PDB file of N, CA and C in Angstrom:
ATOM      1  N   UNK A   1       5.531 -26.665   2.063  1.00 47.00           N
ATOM      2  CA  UNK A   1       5.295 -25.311   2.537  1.00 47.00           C
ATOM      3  C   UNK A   1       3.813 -25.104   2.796  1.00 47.00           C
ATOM      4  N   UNK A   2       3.691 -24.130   3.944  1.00 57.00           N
ATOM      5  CA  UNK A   2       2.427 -24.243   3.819  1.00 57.00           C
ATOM      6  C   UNK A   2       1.228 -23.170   2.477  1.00 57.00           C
ATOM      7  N   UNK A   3       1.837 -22.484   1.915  1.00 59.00           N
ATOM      8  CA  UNK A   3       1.568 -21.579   1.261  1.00 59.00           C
ATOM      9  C   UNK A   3       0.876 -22.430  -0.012  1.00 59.00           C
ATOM     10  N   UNK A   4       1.879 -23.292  -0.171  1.00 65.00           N
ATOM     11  CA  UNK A   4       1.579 -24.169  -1.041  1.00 65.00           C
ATOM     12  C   UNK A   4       0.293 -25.195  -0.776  1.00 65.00           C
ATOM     13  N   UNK A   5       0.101 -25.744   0.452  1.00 77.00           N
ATOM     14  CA  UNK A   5      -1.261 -26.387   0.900  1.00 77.00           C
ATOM     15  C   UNK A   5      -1.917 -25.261   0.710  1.00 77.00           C
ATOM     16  N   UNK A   6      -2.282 -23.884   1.060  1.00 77.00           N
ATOM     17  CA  UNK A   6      -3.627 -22.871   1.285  1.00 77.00           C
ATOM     18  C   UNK A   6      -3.368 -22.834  -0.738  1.00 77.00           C
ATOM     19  N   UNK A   7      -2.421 -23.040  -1.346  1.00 75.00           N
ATOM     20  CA  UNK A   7      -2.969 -22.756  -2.936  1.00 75.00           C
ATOM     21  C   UNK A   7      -3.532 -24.072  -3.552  1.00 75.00           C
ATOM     22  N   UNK A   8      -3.211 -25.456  -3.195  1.00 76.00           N
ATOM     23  CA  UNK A   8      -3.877 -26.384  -3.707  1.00 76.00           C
ATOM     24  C   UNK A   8      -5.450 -27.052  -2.466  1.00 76.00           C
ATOM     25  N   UNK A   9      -5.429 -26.484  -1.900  1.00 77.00           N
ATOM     26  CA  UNK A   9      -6.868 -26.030  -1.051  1.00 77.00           C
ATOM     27  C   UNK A   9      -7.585 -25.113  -1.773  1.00 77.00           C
ATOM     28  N   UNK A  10      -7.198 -23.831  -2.099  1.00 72.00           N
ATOM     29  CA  UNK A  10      -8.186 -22.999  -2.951  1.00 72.00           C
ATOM     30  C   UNK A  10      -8.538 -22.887  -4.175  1.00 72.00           C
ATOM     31  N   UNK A  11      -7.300 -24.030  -4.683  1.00 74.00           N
ATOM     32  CA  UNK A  11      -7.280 -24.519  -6.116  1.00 74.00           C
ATOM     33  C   UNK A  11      -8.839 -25.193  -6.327  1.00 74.00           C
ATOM     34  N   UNK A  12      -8.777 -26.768  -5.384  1.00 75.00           N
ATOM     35  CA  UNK A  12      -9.722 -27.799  -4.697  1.00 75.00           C
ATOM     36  C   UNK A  12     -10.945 -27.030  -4.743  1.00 75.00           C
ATOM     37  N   UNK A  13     -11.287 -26.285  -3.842  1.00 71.00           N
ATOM     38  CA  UNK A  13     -12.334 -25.649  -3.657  1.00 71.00           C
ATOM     39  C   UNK A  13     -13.099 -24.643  -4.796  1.00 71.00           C
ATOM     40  N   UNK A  14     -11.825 -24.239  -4.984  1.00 70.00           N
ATOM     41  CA  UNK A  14     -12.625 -22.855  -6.713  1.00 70.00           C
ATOM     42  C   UNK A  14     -13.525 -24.135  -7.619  1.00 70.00           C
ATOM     43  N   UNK A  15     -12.588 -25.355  -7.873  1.00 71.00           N
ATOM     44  CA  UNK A  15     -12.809 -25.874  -8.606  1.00 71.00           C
ATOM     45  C   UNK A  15     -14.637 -26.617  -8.028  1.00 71.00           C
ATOM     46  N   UNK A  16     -15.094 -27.126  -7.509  1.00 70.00           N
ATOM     47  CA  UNK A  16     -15.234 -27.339  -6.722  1.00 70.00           C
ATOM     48  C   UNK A  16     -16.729 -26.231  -7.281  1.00 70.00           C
ATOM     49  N   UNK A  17     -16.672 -25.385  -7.044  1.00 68.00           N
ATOM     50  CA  UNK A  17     -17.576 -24.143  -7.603  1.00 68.00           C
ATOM     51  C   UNK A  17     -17.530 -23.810  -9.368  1.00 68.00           C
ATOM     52  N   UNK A  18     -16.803 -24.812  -9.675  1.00 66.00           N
ATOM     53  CA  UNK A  18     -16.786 -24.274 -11.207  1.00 66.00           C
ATOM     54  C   UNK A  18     -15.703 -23.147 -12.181  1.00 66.00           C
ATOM     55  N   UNK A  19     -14.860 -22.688 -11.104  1.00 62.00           N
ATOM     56  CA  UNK A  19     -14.364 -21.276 -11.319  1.00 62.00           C
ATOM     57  C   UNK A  19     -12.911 -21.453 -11.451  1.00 62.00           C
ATOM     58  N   UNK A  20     -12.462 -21.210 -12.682  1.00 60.00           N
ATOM     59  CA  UNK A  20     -11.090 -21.694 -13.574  1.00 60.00           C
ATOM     60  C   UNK A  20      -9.872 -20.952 -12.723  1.00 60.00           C
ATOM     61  N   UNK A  21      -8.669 -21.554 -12.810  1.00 56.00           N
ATOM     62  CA  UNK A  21      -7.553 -20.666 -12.019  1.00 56.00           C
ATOM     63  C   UNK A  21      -7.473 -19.646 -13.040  1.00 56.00           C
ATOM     64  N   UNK A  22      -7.498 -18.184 -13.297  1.00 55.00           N
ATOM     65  CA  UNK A  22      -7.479 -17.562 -14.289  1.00 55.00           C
ATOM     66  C   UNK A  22      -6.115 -17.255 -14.492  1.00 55.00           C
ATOM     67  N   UNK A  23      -4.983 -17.354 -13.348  1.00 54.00           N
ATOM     68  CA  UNK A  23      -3.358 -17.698 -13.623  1.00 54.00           C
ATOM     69  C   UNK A  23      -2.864 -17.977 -14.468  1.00 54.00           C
ATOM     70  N   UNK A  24      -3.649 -19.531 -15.168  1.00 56.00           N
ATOM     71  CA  UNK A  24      -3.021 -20.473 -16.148  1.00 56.00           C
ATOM     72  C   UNK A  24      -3.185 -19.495 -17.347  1.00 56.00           C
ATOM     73  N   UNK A  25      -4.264 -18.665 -17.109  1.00 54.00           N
ATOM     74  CA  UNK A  25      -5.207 -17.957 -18.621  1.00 54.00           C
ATOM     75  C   UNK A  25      -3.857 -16.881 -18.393  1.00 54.00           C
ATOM     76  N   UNK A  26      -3.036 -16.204 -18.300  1.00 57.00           N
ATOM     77  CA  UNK A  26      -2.314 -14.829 -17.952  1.00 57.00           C
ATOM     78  C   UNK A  26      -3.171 -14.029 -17.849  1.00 57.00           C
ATOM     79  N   UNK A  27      -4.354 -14.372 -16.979  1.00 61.00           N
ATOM     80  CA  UNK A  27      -5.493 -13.169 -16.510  1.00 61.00           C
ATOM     81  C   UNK A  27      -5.156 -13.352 -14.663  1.00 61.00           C
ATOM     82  N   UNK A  28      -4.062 -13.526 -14.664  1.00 62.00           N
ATOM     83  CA  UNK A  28      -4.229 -13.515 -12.912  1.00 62.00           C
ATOM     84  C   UNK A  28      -4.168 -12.019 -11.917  1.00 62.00           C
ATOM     85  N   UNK A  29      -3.278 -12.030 -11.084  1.00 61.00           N
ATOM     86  CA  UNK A  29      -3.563 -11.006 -10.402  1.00 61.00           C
ATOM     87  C   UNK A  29      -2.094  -9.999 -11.089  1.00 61.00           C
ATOM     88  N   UNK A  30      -2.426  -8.763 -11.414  1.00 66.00           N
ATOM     89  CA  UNK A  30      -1.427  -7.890 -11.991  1.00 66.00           C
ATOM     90  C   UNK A  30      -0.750  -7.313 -10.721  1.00 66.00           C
ATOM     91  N   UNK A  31       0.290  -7.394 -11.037  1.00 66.00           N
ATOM     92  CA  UNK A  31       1.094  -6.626  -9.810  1.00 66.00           C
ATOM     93  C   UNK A  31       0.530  -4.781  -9.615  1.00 66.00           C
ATOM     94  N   UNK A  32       0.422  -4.083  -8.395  1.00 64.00           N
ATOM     95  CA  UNK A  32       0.291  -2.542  -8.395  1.00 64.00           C
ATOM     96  C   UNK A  32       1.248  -1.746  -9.505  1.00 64.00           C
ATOM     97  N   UNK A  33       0.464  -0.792 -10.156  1.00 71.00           N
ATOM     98  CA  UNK A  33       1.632   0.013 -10.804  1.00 71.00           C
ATOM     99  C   UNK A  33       2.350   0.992 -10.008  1.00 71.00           C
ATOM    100  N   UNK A  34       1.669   0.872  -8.779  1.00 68.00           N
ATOM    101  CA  UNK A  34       2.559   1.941  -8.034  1.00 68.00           C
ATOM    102  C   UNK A  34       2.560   1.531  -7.001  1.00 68.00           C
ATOM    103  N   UNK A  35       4.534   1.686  -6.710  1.00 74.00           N
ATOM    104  CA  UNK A  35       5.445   1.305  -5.594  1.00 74.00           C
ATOM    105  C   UNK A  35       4.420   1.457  -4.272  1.00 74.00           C
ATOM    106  N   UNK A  36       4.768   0.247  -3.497  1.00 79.00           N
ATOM    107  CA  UNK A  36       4.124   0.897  -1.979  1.00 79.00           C
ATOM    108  C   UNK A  36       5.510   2.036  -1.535  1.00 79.00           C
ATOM    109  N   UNK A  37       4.361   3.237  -0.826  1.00 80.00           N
ATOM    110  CA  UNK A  37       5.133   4.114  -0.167  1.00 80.00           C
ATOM    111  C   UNK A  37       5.729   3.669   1.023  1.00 80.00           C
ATOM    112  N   UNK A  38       6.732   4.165   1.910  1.00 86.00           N
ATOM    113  CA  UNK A  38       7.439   4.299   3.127  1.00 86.00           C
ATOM    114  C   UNK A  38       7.792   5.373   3.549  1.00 86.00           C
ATOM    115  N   UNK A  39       7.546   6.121   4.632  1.00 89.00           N
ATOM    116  CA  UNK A  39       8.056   7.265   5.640  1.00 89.00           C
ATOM    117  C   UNK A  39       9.313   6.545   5.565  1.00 89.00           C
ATOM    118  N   UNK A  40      10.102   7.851   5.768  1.00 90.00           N
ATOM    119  CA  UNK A  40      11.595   7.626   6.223  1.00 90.00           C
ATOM    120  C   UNK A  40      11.408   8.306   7.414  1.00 90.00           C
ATOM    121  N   UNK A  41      12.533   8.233   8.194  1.00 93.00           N
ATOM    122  CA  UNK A  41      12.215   8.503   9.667  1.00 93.00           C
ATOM    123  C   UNK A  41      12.682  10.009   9.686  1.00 93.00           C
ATOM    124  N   UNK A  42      13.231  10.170   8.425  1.00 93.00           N
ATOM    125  CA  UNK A  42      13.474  11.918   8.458  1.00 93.00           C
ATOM    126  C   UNK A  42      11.768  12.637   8.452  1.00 93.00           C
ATOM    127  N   UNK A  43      11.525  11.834   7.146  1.00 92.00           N
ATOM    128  CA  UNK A  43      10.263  12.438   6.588  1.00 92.00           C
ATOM    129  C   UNK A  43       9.495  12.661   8.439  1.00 92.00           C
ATOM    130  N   UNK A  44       9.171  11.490   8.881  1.00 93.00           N
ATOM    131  CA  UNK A  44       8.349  11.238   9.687  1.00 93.00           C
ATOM    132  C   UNK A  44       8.642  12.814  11.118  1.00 93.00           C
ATOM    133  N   UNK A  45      10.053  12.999  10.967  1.00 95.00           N
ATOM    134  CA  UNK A  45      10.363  13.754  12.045  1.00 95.00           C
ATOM    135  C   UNK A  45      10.017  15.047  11.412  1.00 95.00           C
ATOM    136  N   UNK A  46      10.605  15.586   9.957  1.00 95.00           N
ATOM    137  CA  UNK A  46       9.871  16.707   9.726  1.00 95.00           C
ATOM    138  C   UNK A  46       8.323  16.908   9.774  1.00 95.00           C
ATOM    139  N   UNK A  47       7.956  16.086   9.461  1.00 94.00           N
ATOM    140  CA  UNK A  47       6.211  15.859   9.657  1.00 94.00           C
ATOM    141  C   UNK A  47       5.986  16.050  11.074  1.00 94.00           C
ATOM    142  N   UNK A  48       6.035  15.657  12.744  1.00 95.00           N
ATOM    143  CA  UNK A  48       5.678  16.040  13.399  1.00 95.00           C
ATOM    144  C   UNK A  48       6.534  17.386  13.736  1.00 95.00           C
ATOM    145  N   UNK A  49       7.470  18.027  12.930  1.00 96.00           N
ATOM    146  CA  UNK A  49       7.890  19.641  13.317  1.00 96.00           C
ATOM    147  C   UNK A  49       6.827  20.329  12.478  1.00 96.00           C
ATOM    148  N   UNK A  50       6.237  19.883  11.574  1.00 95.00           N
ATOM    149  CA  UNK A  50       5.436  20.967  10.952  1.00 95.00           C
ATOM    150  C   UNK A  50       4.477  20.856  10.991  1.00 95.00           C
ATOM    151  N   UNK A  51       3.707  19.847  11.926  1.00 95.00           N
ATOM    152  CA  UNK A  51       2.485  19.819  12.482  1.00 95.00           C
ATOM    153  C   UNK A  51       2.545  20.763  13.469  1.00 95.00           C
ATOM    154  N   UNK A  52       3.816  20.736  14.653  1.00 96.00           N
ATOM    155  CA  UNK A  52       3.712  21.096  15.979  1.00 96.00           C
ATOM    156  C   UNK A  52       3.937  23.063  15.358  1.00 96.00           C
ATOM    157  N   UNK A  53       4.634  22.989  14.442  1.00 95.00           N
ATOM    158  CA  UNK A  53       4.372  24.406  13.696  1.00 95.00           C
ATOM    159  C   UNK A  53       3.033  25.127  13.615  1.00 95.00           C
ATOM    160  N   UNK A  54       2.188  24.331  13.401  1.00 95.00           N
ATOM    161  CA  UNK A  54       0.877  24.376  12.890  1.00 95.00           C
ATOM    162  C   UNK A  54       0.934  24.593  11.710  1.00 95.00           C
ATOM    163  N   UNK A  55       1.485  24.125  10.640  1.00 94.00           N
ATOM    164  CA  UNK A  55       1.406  24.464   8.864  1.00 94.00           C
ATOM    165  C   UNK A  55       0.256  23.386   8.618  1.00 94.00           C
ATOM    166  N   UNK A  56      -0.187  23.858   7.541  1.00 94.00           N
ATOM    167  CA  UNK A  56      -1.657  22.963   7.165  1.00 94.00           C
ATOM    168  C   UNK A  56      -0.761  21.728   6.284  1.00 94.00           C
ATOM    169  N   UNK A  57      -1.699  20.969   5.809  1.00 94.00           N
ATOM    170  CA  UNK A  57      -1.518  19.612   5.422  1.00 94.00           C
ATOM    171  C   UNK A  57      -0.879  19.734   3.596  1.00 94.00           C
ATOM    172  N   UNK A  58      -1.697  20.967   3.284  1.00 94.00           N
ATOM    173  CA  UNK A  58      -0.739  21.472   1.866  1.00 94.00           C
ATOM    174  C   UNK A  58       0.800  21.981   1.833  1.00 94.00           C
ATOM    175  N   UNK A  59       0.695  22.534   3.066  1.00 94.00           N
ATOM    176  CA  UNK A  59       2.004  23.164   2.832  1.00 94.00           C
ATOM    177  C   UNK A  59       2.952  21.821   3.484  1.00 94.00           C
ATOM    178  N   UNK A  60       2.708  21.036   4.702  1.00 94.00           N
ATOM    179  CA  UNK A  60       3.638  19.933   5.072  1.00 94.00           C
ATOM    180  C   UNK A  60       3.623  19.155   3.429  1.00 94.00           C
ATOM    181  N   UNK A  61       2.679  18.342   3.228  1.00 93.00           N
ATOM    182  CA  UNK A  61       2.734  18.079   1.817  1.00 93.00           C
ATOM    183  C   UNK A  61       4.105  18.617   0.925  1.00 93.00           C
ATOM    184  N   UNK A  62       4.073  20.267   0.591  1.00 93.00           N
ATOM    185  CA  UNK A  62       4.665  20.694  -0.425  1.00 93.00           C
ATOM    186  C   UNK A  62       6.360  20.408   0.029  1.00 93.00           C
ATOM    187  N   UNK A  63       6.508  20.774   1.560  1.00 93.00           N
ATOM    188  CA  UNK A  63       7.580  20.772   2.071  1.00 93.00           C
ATOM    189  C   UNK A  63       8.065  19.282   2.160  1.00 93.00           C
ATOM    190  N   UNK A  64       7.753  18.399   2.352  1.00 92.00           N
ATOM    191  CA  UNK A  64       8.147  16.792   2.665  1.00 92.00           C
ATOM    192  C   UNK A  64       8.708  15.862   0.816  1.00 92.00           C
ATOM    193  N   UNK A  65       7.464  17.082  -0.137  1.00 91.00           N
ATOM    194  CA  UNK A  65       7.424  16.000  -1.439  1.00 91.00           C
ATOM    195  C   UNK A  65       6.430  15.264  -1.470  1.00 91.00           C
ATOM    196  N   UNK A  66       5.544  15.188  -1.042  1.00 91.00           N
ATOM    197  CA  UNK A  66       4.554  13.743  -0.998  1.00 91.00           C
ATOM    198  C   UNK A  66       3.169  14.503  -1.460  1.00 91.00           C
ATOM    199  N   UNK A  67       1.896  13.716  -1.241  1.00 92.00           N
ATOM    200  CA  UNK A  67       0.904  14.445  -1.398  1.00 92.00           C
ATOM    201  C   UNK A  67       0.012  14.931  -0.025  1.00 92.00           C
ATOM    202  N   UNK A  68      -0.735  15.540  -0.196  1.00 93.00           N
ATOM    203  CA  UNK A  68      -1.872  16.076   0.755  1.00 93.00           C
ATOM    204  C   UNK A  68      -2.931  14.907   1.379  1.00 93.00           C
ATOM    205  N   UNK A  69      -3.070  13.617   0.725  1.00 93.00           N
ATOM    206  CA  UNK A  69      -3.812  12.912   1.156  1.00 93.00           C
ATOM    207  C   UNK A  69      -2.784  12.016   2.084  1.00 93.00           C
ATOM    208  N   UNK A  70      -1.400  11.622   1.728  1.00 92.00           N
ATOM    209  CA  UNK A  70      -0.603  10.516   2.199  1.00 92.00           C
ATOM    210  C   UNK A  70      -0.437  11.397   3.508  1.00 92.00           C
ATOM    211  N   UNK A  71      -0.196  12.836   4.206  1.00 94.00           N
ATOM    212  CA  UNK A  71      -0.076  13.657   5.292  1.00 94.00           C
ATOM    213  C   UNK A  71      -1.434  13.396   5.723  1.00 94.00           C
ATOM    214  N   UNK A  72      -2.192  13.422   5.440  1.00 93.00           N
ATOM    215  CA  UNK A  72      -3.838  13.463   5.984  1.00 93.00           C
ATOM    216  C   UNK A  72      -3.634  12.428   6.659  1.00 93.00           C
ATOM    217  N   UNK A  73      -3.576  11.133   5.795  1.00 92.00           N
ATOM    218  CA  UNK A  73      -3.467   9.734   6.603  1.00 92.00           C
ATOM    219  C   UNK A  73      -2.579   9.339   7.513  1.00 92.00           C
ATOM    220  N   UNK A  74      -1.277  10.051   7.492  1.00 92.00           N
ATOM    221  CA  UNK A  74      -0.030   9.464   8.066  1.00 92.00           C
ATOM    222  C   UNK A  74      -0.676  10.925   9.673  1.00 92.00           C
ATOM    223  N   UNK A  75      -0.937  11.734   9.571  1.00 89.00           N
ATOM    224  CA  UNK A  75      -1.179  12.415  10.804  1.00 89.00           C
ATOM    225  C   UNK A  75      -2.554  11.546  11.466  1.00 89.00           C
TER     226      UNK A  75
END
């Protein structure tokens, strides 16, 4: 696989610099504690009705469930 060559390549190379797989240590990479989000295509359709409404980004927010920053970004 190739996934597997780019990990014993960066294995090669860390090493290479001195710098331990910290994996082996259970110091590797922690998974996110929080789920990636997804629009549903409802969400997405109420979102451009309550833009074209003109409601501000708090109130689409309050109405959808989500927050004020994830509407900021997704408009």
């Amino acid at each position: 696989m190739q996934n597997n060559n780019f990990a014993a390549t960066l294995a090669s190379v860390a090493s290479e610099f001195g710098v331990e797989d910290t994996a082996k240590h259970g110091r590797g990479i922690k998974p996110s504690k929080r789920p990636y989000f997804r629009w549903t295509d409802e969400q997405l359709e109420q979102l451009a009705t309550l833009r074209d409404e003109g409601k501000s980004a708090n109130e689409i927010a309050e109405a959808l469930g989500v927050s004020r920053d994830k509407v900021i970004t997704k408009l």
